[in-house]
CSV table of C-alpha atoms in Angstrom, one decimal:
chain,number,residue,atom,x,y,z
H,1,ARG,CA,88.2,103.3,113.4
H,2,VAL,CA,89.8,105.7,111.3
H,3,VAL,CA,90.0,104.8,107.9
H,4,THR,CA,94.4,105.2,107.2
H,5,GLY,CA,95.0,101.7,105.7
H,6,LEU,CA,93.5,102.1,102.3
H,7,LEU,CA,95.0,100.0,99.9
H,8,ALA,CA,93.1,101.2,96.9
H,9,ALA,CA,96.2,102.0,94.3
H,10,CYS,CA,99.8,101.8,93.7
H,11,ALA,CA,100.6,105.3,95.4
H,12,VAL,CA,103.4,107.5,93.9
H,13,MET,CA,105.7,107.7,96.7
H,14,GLY,CA,109.6,107.2,97.0
H,15,VAL,CA,111.0,103.8,98.3
H,16,SER,CA,114.0,103.0,100.4
H,17,CYS,CA,117.3,102.7,98.8
H,18,ASP,CA,118.0,99.4,100.6
H,19,ALA,CA,114.6,97.6,99.5
H,20,SER,CA,116.6,95.6,96.9
H,21,ARG,CA,120.0,94.9,99.1
H,22,ASP,CA,117.5,93.8,101.9
H,23,GLY,CA,115.9,91.3,99.9
H,24,ALA,CA,119.1,90.1,98.1
H,25,ARG,CA,120.5,89.2,101.9
H,26,ARG,CA,117.2,87.3,102.3
H,27,VAL,CA,117.5,85.6,99.2
H,28,SER,CA,121.1,84.8,100.5
H,29,VAL,CA,119.5,83.3,103.6
H,30,LEU,CA,117.5,81.3,101.9
H,31,GLY,CA,119.9,79.9,99.2
H,32,SER,CA,121.6,78.5,102.4
H,33,LEU,CA,118.6,76.7,103.9
H,34,TRP,CA,117.4,75.3,100.6
H,35,GLY,CA,120.8,74.3,98.8
H,36,ALA,CA,124.1,76.0,98.0
H,37,LYS,CA,122.3,78.2,95.5
H,38,PRO,CA,118.8,79.3,96.1
H,39,TRP,CA,116.1,76.9,95.5
H,40,ASN,CA,117.8,74.9,92.9
H,41,ALA,CA,120.0,72.4,94.8
H,42,GLU,CA,119.8,68.7,94.1
H,43,ALA,CA,118.2,68.2,97.6
H,44,ASN,CA,115.4,70.8,96.9
H,45,ALA,CA,114.5,69.5,93.2
H,46,ARG,CA,110.7,69.5,94.2
H,47,SER,CA,107.7,71.3,93.5
H,48,ILE,CA,104.5,71.6,95.6
H,49,MET,CA,101.7,72.9,93.0
H,50,LEU,CA,97.7,72.6,94.0
H,51,PRO,CA,95.9,70.9,91.3
H,52,ASN,CA,93.1,72.4,89.5
H,53,VAL,CA,93.4,75.9,90.0
H,54,ALA,CA,90.9,77.9,88.7
H,55,ILE,CA,91.5,81.9,88.9
H,56,ILE,CA,88.6,84.4,88.7
H,57,PRO,CA,90.1,88.0,87.8
H,58,GLY,CA,88.9,90.5,90.6
H,59,GLY,CA,88.7,94.2,90.9
H,60,HIS,CA,90.9,95.0,94.1
H,61,CYS,CA,93.9,92.7,94.9
H,62,GLU,CA,93.5,91.8,98.6
H,63,SER,CA,89.3,90.9,97.9
H,64,SER,CA,90.1,88.9,95.1
H,65,ALA,CA,93.1,87.3,96.7
H,66,ILE,CA,90.9,86.2,99.2
H,67,ALA,CA,88.1,84.9,96.9
H,68,ASN,CA,90.4,83.0,94.7
H,69,ALA,CA,91.9,81.3,97.9
H,70,LEU,CA,88.6,80.5,99.4
H,71,ARG,CA,86.8,79.3,96.3
H,72,TYR,CA,89.8,76.7,95.8
H,73,GLU,CA,89.3,75.3,99.5
H,74,GLY,CA,85.5,75.3,98.8
H,75,TYR,CA,83.8,78.0,99.6
H,76,ALA,CA,81.0,79.7,97.8
H,77,ILE,CA,82.4,83.1,97.9
H,78,ALA,CA,82.5,86.0,95.6
H,79,GLU,CA,84.9,88.9,95.4
H,80,CYS,CA,81.8,91.4,96.1
H,81,GLU,CA,81.0,89.3,99.1
H,82,VAL,CA,84.8,89.9,100.8
H,83,THR,CA,84.4,93.7,100.1
H,84,GLY,CA,81.0,94.0,101.3
H,85,GLY,CA,80.9,91.8,103.8
H,86,GLY,CA,84.2,93.6,104.9
H,87,SER,CA,82.3,97.0,105.0
H,88,ALA,CA,85.2,98.4,102.5
H,89,LEU,CA,83.6,101.7,101.7
H,90,GLY,CA,85.4,104.7,103.4
H,91,PHE,CA,87.0,107.6,102.3
H,92,MET,CA,90.5,109.5,102.6
H,93,PHE,CA,92.0,112.1,100.9
H,94,GLN,CA,95.7,113.1,101.7
H,95,LYS,CA,97.5,116.0,100.1
H,96,GLY,CA,100.5,115.9,98.4
H,97,THR,CA,102.4,116.4,95.1
H,98,PHE,CA,100.3,113.3,93.7
H,99,PRO,CA,97.3,113.4,96.3
H,100,PHE,CA,96.1,110.0,97.1
H,101,LEU,CA,92.5,109.1,97.3
H,102,GLY,CA,91.8,106.1,99.1
H,103,ALA,CA,88.1,104.8,99.6
H,104,ARG,CA,88.9,101.1,101.9
H,105,ASN,CA,88.7,100.9,105.3
H,106,ASP,CA,92.0,99.2,106.7
H,107,ASP,CA,90.2,96.3,108.6
H,108,MET,CA,88.1,94.6,105.8
H,109,ARG,CA,89.8,91.3,106.0
H,110,GLU,CA,89.1,91.4,109.6
H,111,ARG,CA,85.4,92.0,109.1
H,112,PHE,CA,84.8,89.9,106.7
H,113,PHE,CA,86.2,86.9,108.1
H,114,ALA,CA,84.5,87.3,111.4
H,115,ALA,CA,81.0,88.1,109.9
H,116,ALA,CA,81.5,85.2,107.3
H,117,GLY,CA,82.5,83.2,110.2
H,118,ILE,CA,85.5,81.7,108.5
H,119,ALA,CA,88.5,80.9,110.8
H,120,TRP,CA,92.1,82.3,109.5
H,121,HIS,CA,95.4,82.9,110.7
H,122,ARG,CA,98.1,84.9,110.3
H,123,GLY,CA,101.7,82.8,109.6
H,124,ASN,CA,105.2,83.9,111.3
H,125,ALA,CA,107.3,85.8,109.0
H,126,ASP,CA,109.9,86.5,111.5
H,127,ALA,CA,110.9,83.2,111.4
H,128,ALA,CA,114.6,82.2,110.2
H,129,ASP,CA,113.4,81.1,106.9
H,130,SER,CA,110.8,84.3,106.4
H,131,GLY,CA,108.0,81.6,107.2
H,132,TRP,CA,108.6,79.5,103.9
H,133,ALA,CA,108.3,75.9,106.0
H,134,GLU,CA,105.1,77.1,107.3
H,135,ILE,CA,104.0,78.2,103.9
H,136,GLU,CA,105.1,74.9,102.3
H,137,GLY,CA,103.3,73.0,105.2
H,138,LEU,CA,100.1,75.1,103.8
H,139,LEU,CA,100.4,74.3,100.4
H,140,GLU,CA,100.9,70.4,101.2
H,141,ARG,CA,97.7,70.6,103.0
H,142,GLY,CA,96.3,71.9,99.7
H,143,ILE,CA,95.8,75.7,101.3
H,144,PRO,CA,96.5,78.3,99.1
H,145,VAL,CA,98.4,81.3,101.3
H,146,ILE,CA,97.8,85.0,101.0
H,147,LEU,CA,101.1,87.0,100.5
H,148,ARG,CA,101.5,90.7,100.7
H,149,ASN,CA,104.0,92.3,98.9
H,150,ASP,CA,105.8,95.1,97.3
H,151,MET,CA,104.1,95.1,93.5
H,152,ARG,CA,107.3,96.8,92.1
H,153,PHE,CA,109.4,93.4,92.5
H,154,LEU,CA,106.5,91.7,90.4
H,155,ALA,CA,108.5,91.4,87.4
H,156,TYR,CA,105.1,90.0,85.4
H,157,ARG,CA,103.6,93.6,85.9
H,158,TYR,CA,106.1,95.6,84.1
H,159,GLY,CA,107.3,93.4,80.9
H,160,GLY,CA,109.4,91.0,82.7
H,161,ARG,CA,111.6,93.7,84.8
H,162,GLN,CA,111.5,95.0,88.2
H,163,GLY,CA,109.4,98.1,88.3
H,164,PRO,CA,109.9,101.6,88.5
H,165,ARG,CA,110.7,103.3,92.2
H,166,TRP,CA,107.4,105.3,91.9
H,167,ALA,CA,105.6,101.9,91.3
H,168,SER,CA,106.6,100.7,94.7
H,169,PHE,CA,103.5,100.0,96.6
H,170,GLY,CA,103.7,97.5,99.7
H,171,GLY,CA,100.1,97.2,100.2
H,172,HIS,CA,99.8,94.6,97.5
H,173,TYR,CA,98.2,91.0,98.1
H,174,VAL,CA,98.6,88.0,95.7
H,175,THR,CA,97.6,84.3,96.6
H,176,LEU,CA,100.6,81.6,96.3
H,177,PHE,CA,99.3,78.3,94.8
H,178,GLY,CA,102.6,76.6,94.0
H,179,ILE,CA,106.3,76.8,94.4
H,180,ASP,CA,109.0,75.2,92.1
H,181,LEU,CA,112.1,74.6,94.2
H,182,THR,CA,113.8,73.1,91.0
H,183,HIS,CA,113.5,76.4,89.1
H,184,GLY,CA,113.1,78.7,91.7
H,185,LEU,CA,109.6,79.6,90.6
H,186,ALA,CA,106.5,80.8,92.2
H,187,TYR,CA,102.7,80.6,90.9
H,188,VAL,CA,100.4,83.2,92.2
H,189,SER,CA,96.9,84.8,91.2
H,190,ASP,CA,97.0,88.5,91.1
H,191,THR,CA,93.8,90.9,90.7
H,192,GLU,CA,93.0,91.4,87.1
H,193,TYR,CA,95.1,88.1,85.6
H,194,PRO,CA,93.0,85.5,84.5
H,195,GLY,CA,95.5,82.6,85.0
H,196,LEU,CA,98.3,81.9,87.6
H,197,GLN,CA,101.1,84.4,86.8
H,198,THR,CA,105.2,83.2,87.3
H,199,VAL,CA,107.3,85.0,89.6
H,200,THR,CA,110.8,84.0,90.6
H,201,LEU,CA,111.2,83.1,94.1
H,202,ALA,CA,114.1,85.5,94.6
H,203,ASP,CA,111.6,88.5,93.5
H,204,LEU,CA,108.6,87.4,95.5
H,205,GLU,CA,111.1,87.3,98.6
H,206,ARG,CA,112.3,91.1,97.8
H,207,ALA,CA,108.5,91.7,96.9
H,208,ARG,CA,107.6,90.4,100.7
H,209,PHE,CA,110.2,92.2,102.6
H,210,SER,CA,110.7,95.4,100.7
H,211,LYS,CA,111.8,98.3,102.9
H,212,THR,CA,109.4,100.6,100.7
H,213,HIS,CA,107.8,103.7,102.8
H,214,THR,CA,104.5,103.2,101.0
H,215,PHE,CA,102.9,100.5,103.4
H,216,PRO,CA,106.0,98.5,103.9
H,217,PRO,CA,104.6,94.4,103.7
H,218,HIS,CA,107.0,93.0,106.7
H,219,GLY,CA,106.8,89.4,105.2
H,220,GLU,CA,102.8,89.1,106.0
H,221,PHE,CA,101.2,86.2,104.9
H,222,TYR,CA,97.8,84.6,105.8
H,223,TRP,CA,95.1,81.8,105.1
H,224,ALA,CA,91.8,80.4,105.8
H,225,GLU,CA,90.8,77.0,107.4
H,226,PRO,CA,88.7,74.9,104.8
H,227,PRO,CA,85.1,74.9,105.4
H,228,GLN,CA,83.2,72.7,108.1
H,229,ALA,CA,80.7,70.4,106.7
H,230,GLY,CA,77.4,71.9,106.0
H,231,TYR,CA,79.0,75.7,105.8
H,232,SER,CA,77.0,78.3,104.1
H,233,LEU,CA,77.3,81.8,104.1
H,234,ASP,CA,74.7,84.0,106.4
H,235,TYR,CA,73.7,86.7,104.1
H,236,GLY,CA,71.9,88.2,107.0
H,237,ARG,CA,74.8,88.3,109.2
H,238,LEU,CA,77.1,89.6,106.9
H,239,ALA,CA,74.6,92.4,105.7
H,240,ARG,CA,74.1,93.6,109.4
H,241,SER,CA,78.0,93.4,110.0
H,242,SER,CA,78.5,95.2,106.4
H,243,ILE,CA,76.0,98.2,107.2
H,244,ALA,CA,77.3,99.0,110.8
H,245,GLY,CA,81.2,98.8,109.4
H,246,VAL,CA,80.4,101.4,106.5
H,247,ILE,CA,78.2,103.7,108.8
H,248,ALA,CA,81.3,103.8,111.1
H,249,ASN,CA,83.6,104.4,107.8
H,250,TYR,CA,81.3,107.5,107.0
H,251,ARG,CA,81.4,108.9,110.7
H,252,ALA,CA,85.2,108.3,111.2
H,253,ARG,CA,87.3,111.3,111.7
H,254,ALA,CA,91.3,112.3,111.2
H,255,PRO,CA,93.3,111.9,114.5
H,256,ARG,CA,94.0,115.5,116.0
H,257,SER,CA,97.6,114.7,116.8
H,258,VAL,CA,98.6,114.4,113.1
H,259,GLU,CA,100.2,117.8,112.0
H,260,GLU,CA,98.7,117.2,108.2
H,261,PRO,CA,95.7,115.1,108.9
H,262,PRO,CA,94.0,113.4,106.0
H,263,LEU,CA,90.1,114.1,104.9
H,264,ILE,CA,88.3,111.2,106.6
H,265,GLY,CA,84.7,109.7,106.2
H,266,LEU,CA,81.8,112.1,105.6
H,267,ALA,CA,83.5,115.0,107.1
H,268,GLY,CA,86.1,114.8,105.0
H,269,MET,CA,84.3,114.6,102.1
H,270,GLU,CA,82.6,117.8,103.0
H,271,ARG,CA,86.6,119.6,103.0
H,272,TYR,CA,86.9,117.8,99.6
H,273,PRO,CA,85.6,120.2,97.2
H,274,GLU,CA,87.7,123.3,98.8
H,275,ALA,CA,90.9,120.9,98.3
H,276,ILE,CA,90.5,120.5,94.9
H,277,ALA,CA,89.5,124.0,94.1
H,278,ASN,CA,92.8,125.0,95.6
H,279,LEU,CA,94.5,122.3,94.2
H,280,GLU,CA,97.7,124.3,93.1
H,281,SER,CA,98.4,125.7,96.4
H,282,TRP,CA,99.3,122.6,97.9
H,283,SER,CA,100.6,120.6,94.6
H,284,GLU,CA,103.1,123.2,93.5
H,285,LYS,CA,104.6,122.0,90.7
H,286,SER,CA,102.6,122.9,88.1
H,287,TYR,CA,104.2,121.2,85.3
H,288,LEU,CA,103.4,117.8,87.2
H,289,LEU,CA,99.5,118.4,87.2
H,290,PRO,CA,98.4,116.6,83.8
H,291,ALA,CA,99.9,113.7,85.5
H,292,VAL,CA,98.5,114.5,88.8
H,293,LEU,CA,95.1,114.9,87.6
H,294,ASN,CA,95.3,111.3,85.2
H,295,TYR,CA,96.4,110.0,88.8
H,296,MET,CA,93.5,111.4,90.8
H,297,ALA,CA,91.2,109.6,88.0
H,298,GLY,CA,93.0,106.5,88.3
H,299,ASN,CA,92.6,106.4,92.2
H,300,ILE,CA,88.9,106.4,91.6
H,301,GLU,CA,88.2,103.9,88.6
H,302,ASP,CA,91.6,101.9,87.8
H,303,PHE,CA,94.1,101.2,90.7
H,304,GLY,CA,92.5,98.4,92.3
H,305,THR,CA,89.2,99.8,93.5
H,306,GLY,CA,87.0,97.7,91.2
H,307,GLY,CA,85.5,101.1,89.9
H,308,ALA,CA,83.9,104.1,91.2
H,309,SER,CA,86.0,103.9,94.4
H,310,PHE,CA,84.9,100.3,95.6
H,311,ARG,CA,81.1,101.4,95.0
H,312,THR,CA,80.8,99.1,91.8
H,313,LEU,CA,81.8,96.5,93.9
H,314,TYR,CA,79.4,97.2,97.0
H,315,ARG,CA,76.5,97.6,94.5
H,316,ALA,CA,77.2,93.9,93.3
H,317,PHE,CA,77.3,92.6,97.2
H,318,LEU,CA,74.0,94.4,98.1
H,319,ALA,CA,72.2,92.7,94.9
H,320,ARG,CA,73.8,89.4,95.8
H,321,ALA,CA,72.4,89.7,99.2
H,322,ILE,CA,69.1,90.8,98.1
H,323,SER,CA,68.8,87.7,95.6
H,324,ALA,CA,70.9,85.1,96.7
H,325,GLY,CA,70.2,86.0,100.8
H,326,GLU,CA,66.9,87.3,100.3
H,327,VAL,CA,67.7,89.9,102.4
H,328,THR,CA,65.4,92.4,100.9
H,329,GLU,CA,65.8,95.4,103.8
H,330,LEU,CA,68.7,96.3,101.6
H,331,GLU,CA,66.6,97.3,98.7
H,332,PRO,CA,66.4,100.9,99.5
H,333,LEU,CA,70.0,101.2,99.4
H,334,LEU,CA,70.2,100.5,95.4
H,335,ALA,CA,69.0,103.9,94.3
H,336,PRO,CA,71.4,106.0,96.2
H,337,LEU,CA,73.9,104.2,95.6
H,338,ASP,CA,73.8,104.2,91.9
H,339,GLY,CA,73.7,108.2,92.4
H,340,SER,CA,76.9,107.9,94.1
H,341,ILE,CA,78.5,105.5,91.5
H,342,ALA,CA,77.4,108.0,88.8
H,343,SER,CA,78.6,110.8,90.8
H,344,TRP,CA,82.1,108.9,91.1
H,345,HIS,CA,82.2,108.1,87.3
H,346,ALA,CA,81.6,111.7,86.4
H,347,LEU,CA,84.2,113.2,88.9
H,348,SER,CA,86.9,110.7,87.6
H,349,ALA,CA,86.0,111.5,83.8
H,350,ASP,CA,86.4,115.3,84.5
H,351,PHE,CA,90.0,114.7,86.1
H,352,ARG,CA,90.9,112.8,82.9
H,353,ALA,CA,89.3,115.7,80.7
H,354,ALA,CA,91.2,118.4,83.0
H,355,SER,CA,94.4,116.3,82.6
H,356,VAL,CA,94.7,117.0,79.1
H,357,GLU,CA,92.9,120.4,79.2
H,358,VAL,CA,95.3,122.1,81.8
H,359,LYS,CA,98.1,121.4,79.4
H,360,GLY,CA,99.2,125.3,78.3
H,361,LEU,CA,97.0,127.1,80.6
H,362,ASP,CA,98.2,129.8,82.7
H,363,ARG,CA,97.2,129.8,86.4
H,364,ALA,CA,94.3,131.8,86.3
H,365,GLY,CA,93.1,129.1,83.5
H,366,ARG,CA,94.1,126.5,85.6
H,367,SER,CA,92.2,128.0,88.5
H,368,ARG,CA,88.9,127.9,86.6
H,369,VAL,CA,89.3,124.0,85.7
H,370,PHE,CA,89.8,123.5,89.6
H,371,THR,CA,86.4,125.2,90.4
H,372,ARG,CA,84.6,123.3,87.7
H,373,LEU,CA,86.0,120.2,89.2
H,374,SER,CA,85.4,121.5,92.8
H,375,HIS,CA,81.8,121.7,91.5
H,376,ARG,CA,82.0,118.1,90.6
H,377,ALA,CA,83.3,117.1,94.1
H,378,GLU,CA,80.1,118.9,95.4
H,379,ALA,CA,77.8,116.9,93.6
H,380,LEU,CA,79.3,113.6,94.8
H,381,LEU,CA,79.3,114.8,98.2
H,382,LYS,CA,75.6,115.5,97.7
H,383,SER,CA,75.2,111.6,96.2
H,384,GLU,CA,77.1,110.3,99.1
H,385,LYS,CA,75.3,112.2,101.4
H,386,ALA,CA,72.2,110.6,100.4
H,387,PHE,CA,73.8,107.3,100.3
H,388,TYR,CA,74.8,107.6,103.8
H,389,THR,CA,71.1,108.9,105.1
H,390,ALA,CA,69.7,105.8,103.5
H,391,LEU,CA,72.1,103.3,105.2
H,392,VAL,CA,71.1,105.1,108.5
H,393,THR,CA,67.2,104.5,107.5
H,394,VAL,CA,68.1,100.8,106.5
H,395,ALA,CA,70.1,100.3,110.0
H,396,GLU,CA,67.1,101.6,112.2
H,397,ALA,CA,64.7,99.6,110.2
H,398,MET,CA,66.7,96.6,110.8
H,399,ASP,CA,67.6,97.3,114.5
H,400,ILE,CA,71.2,97.2,113.4
H,401,ALA,CA,73.3,98.5,116.4
H,402,ILE,CA,75.2,101.5,115.1
H,403,PRO,CA,78.1,103.8,116.5
H,404,GLU,CA,77.7,107.0,117.9
H,405,GLU,CA,78.6,109.9,115.7
């Protein structure tokens, strides 16, 4: 499956002008459903708050949202088991003024829930009330609800106000643990934050139905059913599914029908050094290059990847499967993965250094910097190939069915 839905960062792209207006329309509709004024009519003077919520900060938005929801319901699940069991590792690079590097597959959630044997459901966001009656019903059952949204409208991320348009990203996930209709507030967990965050229900509705061009959220929400009696995670099953999925991600290729296809999978990594060497030929606004290079470093380390383009989280998964699950067949993967992690760190550090270095350089000087960065990318390719080879070797030793190249 082509790795296209990589939700690892808040991509620097535009947002539709009518995003706020559409959100305002929905707020008005909900106001008529919940009272004369949104959420604070006398008839709605109530709150639904799940008790004894304990949040563990995470490295990636959706995997941490899933992990916090599952832990509340009684599952003993760590975030790395979500990303690892969901075969999250991948590669995608899309050229542009601010080129986007993503390192996560688009079906992590589906793969994880299937491999973990956890029942989950999508809600109906097309309902007249945007799914709020269903969401309230779930909270009343004691079930947290995972919401997809445009992070630009989560004011706690931007000093209490709406974020800038360039921060618009509709592939961001939070977990809802409570709503207060008296005061029009919602309480959510969100990635790196250590406790519940407060957002107005009006802003949350704008976030859920933003018309951003960057992965529009369409009001998506979902939840997992509580564990059956005696449930425990089958690390062997999770590991086998993970290895097969990651190999498929590495073997994925971009669709030929796309005019400017992204670089995908291991084949895309092979073209990545050349793309970096020629960066200025396709990211033509030279005055933006310091910000571009810093952004490229952030795509690797900072923007919801857990570090080293999801490789750090994957290593934690392997270590946990080996120790807690006694899947010792995975041990040969650790050393090559450590090499990959080191190469990702080195590349991101050089991107950051170059973001300062290119200031004031002429085109020839900048070209020399890009050549150096391309050499870093070649070293990364070598490390990634070594890890991929180890994956295939382990898959063969474990008799895991892997897709044809």
